[in-house]
Coordinates of C-alpha atoms in Angstrom, one line a residue:
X1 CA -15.5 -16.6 -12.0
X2 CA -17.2 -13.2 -11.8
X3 CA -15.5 -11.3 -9.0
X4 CA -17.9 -10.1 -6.5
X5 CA -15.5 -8.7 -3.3
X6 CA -11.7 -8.8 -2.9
X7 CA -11.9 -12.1 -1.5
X8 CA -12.4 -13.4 -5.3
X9 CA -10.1 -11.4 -6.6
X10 CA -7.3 -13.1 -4.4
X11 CA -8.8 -16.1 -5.9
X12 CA -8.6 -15.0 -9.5
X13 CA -5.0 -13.4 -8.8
X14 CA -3.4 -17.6 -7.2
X15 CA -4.4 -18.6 -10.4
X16 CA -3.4 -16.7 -12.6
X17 CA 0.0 -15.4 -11.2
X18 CA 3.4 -17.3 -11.0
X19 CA 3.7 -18.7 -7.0
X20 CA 6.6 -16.6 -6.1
X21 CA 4.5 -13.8 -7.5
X22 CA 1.3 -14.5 -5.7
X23 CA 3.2 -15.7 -2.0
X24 CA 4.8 -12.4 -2.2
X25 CA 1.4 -10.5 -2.4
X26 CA -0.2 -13.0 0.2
X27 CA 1.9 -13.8 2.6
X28 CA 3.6 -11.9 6.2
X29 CA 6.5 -12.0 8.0
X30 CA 7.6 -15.3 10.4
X31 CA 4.2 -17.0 11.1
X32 CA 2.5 -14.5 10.1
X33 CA 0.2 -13.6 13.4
X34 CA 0.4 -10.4 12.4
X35 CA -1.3 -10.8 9.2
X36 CA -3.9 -12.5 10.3
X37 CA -4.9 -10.3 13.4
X38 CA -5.0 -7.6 10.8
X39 CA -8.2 -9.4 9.3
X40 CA -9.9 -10.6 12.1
X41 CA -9.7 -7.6 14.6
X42 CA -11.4 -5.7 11.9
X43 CA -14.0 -7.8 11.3
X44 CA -14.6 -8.2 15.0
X45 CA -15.2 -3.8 14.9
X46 CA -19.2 -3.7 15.8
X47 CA -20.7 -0.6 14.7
X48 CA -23.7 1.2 15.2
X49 CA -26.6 0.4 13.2
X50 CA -29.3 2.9 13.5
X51 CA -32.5 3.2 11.8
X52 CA -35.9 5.4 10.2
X53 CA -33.1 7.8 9.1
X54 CA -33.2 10.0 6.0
X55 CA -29.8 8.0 4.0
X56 CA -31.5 9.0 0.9
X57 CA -28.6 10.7 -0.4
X58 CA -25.2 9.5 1.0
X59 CA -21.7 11.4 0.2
X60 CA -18.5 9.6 0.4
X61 CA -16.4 12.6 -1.0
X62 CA -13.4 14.1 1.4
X63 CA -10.2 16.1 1.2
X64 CA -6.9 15.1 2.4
X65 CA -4.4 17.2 2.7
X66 CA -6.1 19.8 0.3
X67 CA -7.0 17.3 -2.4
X68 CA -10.7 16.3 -2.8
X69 CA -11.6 12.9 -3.5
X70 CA -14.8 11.3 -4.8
X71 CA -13.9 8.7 -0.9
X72 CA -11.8 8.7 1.8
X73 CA -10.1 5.5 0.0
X74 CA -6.6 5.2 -1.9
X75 CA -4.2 2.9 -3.5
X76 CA -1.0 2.0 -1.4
X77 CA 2.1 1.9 -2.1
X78 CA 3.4 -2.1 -3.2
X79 CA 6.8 -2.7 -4.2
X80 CA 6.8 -5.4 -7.4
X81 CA 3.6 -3.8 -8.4
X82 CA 3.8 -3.9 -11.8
X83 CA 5.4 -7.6 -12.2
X84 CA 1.7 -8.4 -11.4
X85 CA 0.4 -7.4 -15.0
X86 CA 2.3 -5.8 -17.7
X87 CA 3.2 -2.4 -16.8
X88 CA 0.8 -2.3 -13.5
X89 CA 1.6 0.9 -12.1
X90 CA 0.7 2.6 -15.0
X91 CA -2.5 0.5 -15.2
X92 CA -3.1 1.4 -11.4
X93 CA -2.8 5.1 -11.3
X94 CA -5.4 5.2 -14.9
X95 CA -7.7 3.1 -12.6
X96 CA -7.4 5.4 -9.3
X97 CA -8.0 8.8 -11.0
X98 CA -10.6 6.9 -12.8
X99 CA -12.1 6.7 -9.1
X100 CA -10.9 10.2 -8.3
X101 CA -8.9 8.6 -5.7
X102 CA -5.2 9.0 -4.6
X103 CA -2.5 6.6 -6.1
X104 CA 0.8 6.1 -4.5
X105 CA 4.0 5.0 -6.4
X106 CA 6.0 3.1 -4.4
X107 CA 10.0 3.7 -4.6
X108 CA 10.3 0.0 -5.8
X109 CA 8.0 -0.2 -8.5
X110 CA 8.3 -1.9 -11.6
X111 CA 7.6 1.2 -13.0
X112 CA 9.5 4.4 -13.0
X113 CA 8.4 8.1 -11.6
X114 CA 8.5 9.4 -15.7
X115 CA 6.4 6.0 -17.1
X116 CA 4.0 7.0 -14.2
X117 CA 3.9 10.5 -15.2
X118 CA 2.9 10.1 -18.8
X119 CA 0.2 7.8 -18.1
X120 CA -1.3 9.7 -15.5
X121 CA -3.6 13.0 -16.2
X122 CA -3.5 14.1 -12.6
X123 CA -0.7 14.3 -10.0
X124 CA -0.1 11.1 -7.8
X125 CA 1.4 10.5 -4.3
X126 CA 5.0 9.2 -4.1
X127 CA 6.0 7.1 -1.4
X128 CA 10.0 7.2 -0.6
X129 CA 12.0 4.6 2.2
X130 CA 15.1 6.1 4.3
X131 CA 18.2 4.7 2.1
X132 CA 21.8 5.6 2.9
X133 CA 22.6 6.7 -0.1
X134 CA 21.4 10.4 0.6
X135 CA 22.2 11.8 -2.5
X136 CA 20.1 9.0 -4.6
X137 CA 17.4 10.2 -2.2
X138 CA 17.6 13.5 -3.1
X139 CA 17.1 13.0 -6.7
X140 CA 14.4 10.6 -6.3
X141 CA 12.7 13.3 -4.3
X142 CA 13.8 16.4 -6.8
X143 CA 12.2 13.7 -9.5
X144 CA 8.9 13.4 -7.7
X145 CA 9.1 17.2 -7.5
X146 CA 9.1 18.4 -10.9
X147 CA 6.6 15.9 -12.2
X148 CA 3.9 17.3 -9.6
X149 CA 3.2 14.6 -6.5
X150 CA 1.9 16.5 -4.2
X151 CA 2.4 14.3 -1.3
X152 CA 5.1 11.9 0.1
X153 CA 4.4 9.0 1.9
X154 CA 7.7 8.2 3.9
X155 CA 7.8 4.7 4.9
X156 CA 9.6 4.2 8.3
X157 CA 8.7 0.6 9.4
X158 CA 11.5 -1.1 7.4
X159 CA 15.0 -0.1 8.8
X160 CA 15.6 -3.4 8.1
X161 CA 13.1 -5.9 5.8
X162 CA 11.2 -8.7 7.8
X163 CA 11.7 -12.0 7.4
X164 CA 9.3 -13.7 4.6
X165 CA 9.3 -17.3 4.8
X166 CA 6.6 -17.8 1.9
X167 CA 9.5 -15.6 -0.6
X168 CA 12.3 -18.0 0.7
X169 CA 9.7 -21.4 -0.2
X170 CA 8.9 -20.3 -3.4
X171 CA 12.1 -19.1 -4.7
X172 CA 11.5 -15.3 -4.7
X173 CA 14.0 -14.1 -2.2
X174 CA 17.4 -16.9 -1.5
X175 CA 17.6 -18.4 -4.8
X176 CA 20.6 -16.7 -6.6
X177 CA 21.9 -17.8 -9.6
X178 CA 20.9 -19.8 -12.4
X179 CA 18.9 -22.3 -10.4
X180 CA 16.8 -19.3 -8.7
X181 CA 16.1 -18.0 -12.3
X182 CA 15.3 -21.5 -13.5
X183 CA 13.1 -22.3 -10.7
X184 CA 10.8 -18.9 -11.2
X185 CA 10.8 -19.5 -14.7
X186 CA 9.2 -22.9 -14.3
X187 CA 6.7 -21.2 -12.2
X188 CA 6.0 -18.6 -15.0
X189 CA 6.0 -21.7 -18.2
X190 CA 2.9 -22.9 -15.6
X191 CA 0.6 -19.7 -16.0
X192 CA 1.1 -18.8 -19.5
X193 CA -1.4 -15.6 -19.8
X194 CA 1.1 -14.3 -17.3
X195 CA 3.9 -15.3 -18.6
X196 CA 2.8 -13.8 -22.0
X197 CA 1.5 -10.5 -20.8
X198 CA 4.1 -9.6 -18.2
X199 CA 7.1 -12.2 -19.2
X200 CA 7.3 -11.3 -22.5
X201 CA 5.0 -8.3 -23.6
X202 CA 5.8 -6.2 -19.9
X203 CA 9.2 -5.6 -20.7
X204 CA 11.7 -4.4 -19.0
X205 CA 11.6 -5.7 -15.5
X206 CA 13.7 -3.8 -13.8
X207 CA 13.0 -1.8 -10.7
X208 CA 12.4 1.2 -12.3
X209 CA 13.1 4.1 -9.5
X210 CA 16.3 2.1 -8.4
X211 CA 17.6 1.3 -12.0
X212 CA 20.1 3.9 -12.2
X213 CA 22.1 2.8 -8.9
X214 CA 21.4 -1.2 -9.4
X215 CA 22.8 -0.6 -12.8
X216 CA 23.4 -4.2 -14.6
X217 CA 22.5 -6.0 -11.7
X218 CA 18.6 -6.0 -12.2
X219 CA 17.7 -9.3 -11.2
X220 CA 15.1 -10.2 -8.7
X221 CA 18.2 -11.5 -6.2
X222 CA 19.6 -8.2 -7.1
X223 CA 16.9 -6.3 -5.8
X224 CA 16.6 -7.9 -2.4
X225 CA 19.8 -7.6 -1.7
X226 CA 20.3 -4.1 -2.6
X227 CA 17.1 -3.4 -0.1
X228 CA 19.0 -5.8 2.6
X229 CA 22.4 -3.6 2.0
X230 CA 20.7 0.0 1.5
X231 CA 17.8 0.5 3.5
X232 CA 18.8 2.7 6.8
X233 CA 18.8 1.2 9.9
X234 CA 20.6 4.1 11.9
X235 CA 17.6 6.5 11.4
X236 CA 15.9 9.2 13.9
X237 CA 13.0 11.3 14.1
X238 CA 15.7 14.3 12.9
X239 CA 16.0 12.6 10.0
X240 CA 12.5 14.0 9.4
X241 CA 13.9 17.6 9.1
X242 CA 16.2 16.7 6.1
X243 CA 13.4 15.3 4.2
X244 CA 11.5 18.6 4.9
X245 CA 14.2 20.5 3.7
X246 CA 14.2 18.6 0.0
X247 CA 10.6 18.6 -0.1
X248 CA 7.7 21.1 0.1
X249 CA 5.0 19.0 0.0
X250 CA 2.7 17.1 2.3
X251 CA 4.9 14.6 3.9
X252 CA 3.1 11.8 5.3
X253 CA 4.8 9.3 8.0
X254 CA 3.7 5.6 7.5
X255 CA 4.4 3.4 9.8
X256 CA 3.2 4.4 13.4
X257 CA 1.4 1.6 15.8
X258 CA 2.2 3.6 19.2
X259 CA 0.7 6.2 20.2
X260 CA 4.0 7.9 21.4
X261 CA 5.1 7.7 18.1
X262 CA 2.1 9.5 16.5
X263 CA 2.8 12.1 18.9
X264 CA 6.3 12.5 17.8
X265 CA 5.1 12.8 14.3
X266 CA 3.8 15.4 15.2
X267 CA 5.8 17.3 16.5
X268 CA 8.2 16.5 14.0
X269 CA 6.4 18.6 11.6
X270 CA 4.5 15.5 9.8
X271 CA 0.6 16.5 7.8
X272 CA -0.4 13.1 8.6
X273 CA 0.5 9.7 9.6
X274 CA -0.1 6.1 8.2
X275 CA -1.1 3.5 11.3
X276 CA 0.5 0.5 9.6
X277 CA 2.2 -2.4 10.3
X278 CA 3.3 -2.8 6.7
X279 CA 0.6 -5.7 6.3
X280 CA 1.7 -7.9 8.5
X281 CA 4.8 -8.3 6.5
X282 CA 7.5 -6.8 9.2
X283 CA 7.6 -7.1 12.7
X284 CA 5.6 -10.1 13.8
X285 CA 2.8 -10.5 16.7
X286 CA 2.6 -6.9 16.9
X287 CA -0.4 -4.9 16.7
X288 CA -3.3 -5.1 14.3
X289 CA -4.0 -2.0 12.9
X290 CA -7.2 -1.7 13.9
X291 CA -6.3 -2.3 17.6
X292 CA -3.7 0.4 17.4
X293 CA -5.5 2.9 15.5
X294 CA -8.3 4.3 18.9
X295 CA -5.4 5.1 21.1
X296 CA -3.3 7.4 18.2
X297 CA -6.7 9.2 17.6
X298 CA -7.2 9.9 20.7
X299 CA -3.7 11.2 21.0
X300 CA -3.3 13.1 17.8
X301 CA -7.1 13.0 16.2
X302 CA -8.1 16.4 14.7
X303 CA -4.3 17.7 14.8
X304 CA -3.3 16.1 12.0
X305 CA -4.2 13.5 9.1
X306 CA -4.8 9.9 10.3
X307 CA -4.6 7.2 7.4
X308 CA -4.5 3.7 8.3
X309 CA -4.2 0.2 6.5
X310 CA -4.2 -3.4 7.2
X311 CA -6.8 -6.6 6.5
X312 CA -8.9 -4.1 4.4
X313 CA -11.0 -6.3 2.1
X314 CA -14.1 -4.3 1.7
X315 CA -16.2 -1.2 1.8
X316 CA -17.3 -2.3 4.9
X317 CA -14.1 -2.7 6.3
X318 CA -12.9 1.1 5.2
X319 CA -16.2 2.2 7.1
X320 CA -14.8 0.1 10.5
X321 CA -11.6 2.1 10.0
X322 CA -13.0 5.3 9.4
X323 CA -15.6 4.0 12.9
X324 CA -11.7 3.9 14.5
X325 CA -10.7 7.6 14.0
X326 CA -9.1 7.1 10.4
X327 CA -9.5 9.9 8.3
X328 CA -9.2 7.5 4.9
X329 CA -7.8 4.4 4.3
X330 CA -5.0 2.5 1.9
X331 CA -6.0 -0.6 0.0
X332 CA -2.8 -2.2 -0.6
X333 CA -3.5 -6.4 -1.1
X334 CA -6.9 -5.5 -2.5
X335 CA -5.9 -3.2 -5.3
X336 CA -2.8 -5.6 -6.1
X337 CA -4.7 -8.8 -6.3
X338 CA -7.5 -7.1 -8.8
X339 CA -4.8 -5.7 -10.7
X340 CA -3.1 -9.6 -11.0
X341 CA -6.8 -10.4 -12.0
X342 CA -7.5 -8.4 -14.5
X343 CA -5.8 -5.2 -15.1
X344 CA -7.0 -1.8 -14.6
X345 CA -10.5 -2.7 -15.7
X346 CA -10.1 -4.6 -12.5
X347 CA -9.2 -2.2 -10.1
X348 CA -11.9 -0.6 -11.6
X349 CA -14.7 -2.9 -10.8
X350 CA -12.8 -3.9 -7.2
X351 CA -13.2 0.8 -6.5
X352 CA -16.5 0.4 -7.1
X353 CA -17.7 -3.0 -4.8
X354 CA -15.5 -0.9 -2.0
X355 CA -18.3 2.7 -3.0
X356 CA -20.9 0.1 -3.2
X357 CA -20.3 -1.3 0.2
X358 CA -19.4 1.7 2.1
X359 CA -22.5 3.4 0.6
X360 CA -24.7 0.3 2.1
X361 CA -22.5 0.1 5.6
X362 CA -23.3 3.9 5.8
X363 CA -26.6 3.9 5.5
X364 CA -27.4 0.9 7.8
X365 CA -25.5 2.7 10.1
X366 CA -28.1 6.1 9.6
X367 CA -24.9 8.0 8.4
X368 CA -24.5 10.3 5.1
X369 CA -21.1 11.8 5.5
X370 CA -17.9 10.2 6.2
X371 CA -17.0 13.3 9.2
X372 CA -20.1 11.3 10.7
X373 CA -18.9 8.0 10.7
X374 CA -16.8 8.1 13.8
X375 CA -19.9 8.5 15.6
X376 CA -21.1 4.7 14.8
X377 CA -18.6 2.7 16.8
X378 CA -19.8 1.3 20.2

């Protein structure tokens, strides 16, 4: 099948990915309400659609937080990233600056900050959780420094992981041991381009950035239970200032669904802010994104940087949010199931549906630059 939107692309990434691979991509937290209102209240977002306008010559470049970029669109951060073909991050990032568009390396990547860094011509984002181990944090962060990301993306929805019933079903997360390995490794003998590719030729599989303090234990029940026993639950908006103090950067907060909270951000010092519910994949029956996203720009719009996420699965959909008061948007599900699909070729060809569709959306709704947009939602 040719892929024509992200909806194929999911398609083409179920089949060809292991099930514990492709669940963990997919799926939410509990029953998943979440995830699903993430989808729908976007597509419910009317817009404007004017007409015998001059959208002869439509421009979808912007500049966040004083990068430009060729649209207001960007790959977000996805733990397990590069499990999904072999070496993915590095794949990803070649794709984004292909796209002259921001990538974001997520602290649990398959790949390391360095791998990143030598496959990269430009500088990418780095996105960083609150972990107890403050000096570990610290080094990730002096890490980040010295190989150029200008921004960090500081995840603060996850004090303590949501519950995943689609990992626990197919044997990602609860199945220690032998029998868990077993179990995944049927899975794997079932898709055998996969299991070539990243089983065999995407060596090693450890979790890069966390490596050093996992240390032999690198196994997939390793992982999730180092998250489970080292993410920070006791955590406050001071916490903010110590990450200030390790990093002179842009430091993005992602994360926020009230408008309180945005407000906080802000005064905590915080360029910009991420309305996210972590994809529906934390607290469930909360807030869509796109439901959330009106009240925080009205509270902190123009003040600082508004990014937002969730149920993004086309150009259309990243005109909606920008309609919302978003000043860009991260793909996260989108980029990762092109990237299962096909690789960085994929991503590719996935960037440039979403340019294709925002450049249509745009000019059916009589508007040729994205600072216009938000005057196109009823």
């Amino acid at each position: 099948m040719k892929a024509a939107s992200v909806i194929d692309y999911r398609e083409l990434a179920r089949a060809r990915l292991p099930k514990f691979l492709f669940e963990y991509i997919d799926g939410g937290s509990y029953a998943e309400v979440t995830l699903r209102r993430n989808i729908t209240d976007l597509e419910a977002v009317a817009l404007r659609q004017r007409v015998l306008r001059d959208v002869s010559k439509i421009d979808l470049t912007t500049t966040l937080f004083g990068q430009n970029f060729s649209m207001p669109v960007a790959l977000a951060p996805i733990g397990l990233a590069g499990m999904n073909a072999r070496r993915g991050e590095r794949q990803a990032v070649r794709a984004a600056e292909k796209a002259g568009i921001p990538f974001i390396l997520s602290t649990v990547s398959a790949c390391p900050l360095a791998e990143v860094a030598k496959a990269a011509a430009k500088p990418f984002w780095f996105q960083l959780y609150m972990i107890r181990d403050r000096g570990f944090m610290k080094d990730l962060l002096a890490e980040a420094a010295a190989i150029g990301c200008p921004t960090l993306v500081f995840t603060v929805d996850m004090p303590v992981p949501g519950s995943r019933y689609r990992d626990y079903r197919s044997g990602l997360a609860g199945a220690p041991g032998l029998m868990g390995s077993l179990r995944r490794m049927g899975q794997a003998i079932l898709h055998p381009r996969w299991a070539w590719d990243v089983g065999i030729c995407g060596r090693p599989h450890a979790l890069g950035n966390v490596a050093p303090v996992l240390g032999k234990n690198t196994g997939l029940e390793d992982f999730f239970a180092w998250m489970r026993n080292n993410f920070e639950p006791n955590v406050g908006w001071h916490d903010i200032e110590w990450i200030r103090s390790q990093w002179k950067g842009s430091i993005v907060i992602k994360g926020i669904l009230d408008r309180q909270d945005a407000r906080l951000a802000l005064e905590a010092g915080a360029d910009g802010i991420v309305v996210s519910n972590h994809g529906g994949r934390q607290l469930d029956g909360t807030l869509s994104s796109a439901r959330a996203l009106p009240p925080i720009a009205d509270e902190v719009g123009g003040r600082m940087t508004i990014l937002a996420d969730g149920g993004i699965r086309s150009g259309l959909d990243v005109v909606r949010m920008l309609a919302l008061g978003a000043n860009g948007v991260m793909l996260g599900r989108a980029w990762a199931y092109a990237l299962a699909a096909g690789g960085e070729k994929a991503i590719t060809h996935m960037l440039g549906l979403m340019r294709a569709e925002m450049n249509v959306a745009m000019a059916l709704t009589g508007t040729t630059r994205i600072a216009e947009i938000s005057k196109h939602h009823p």
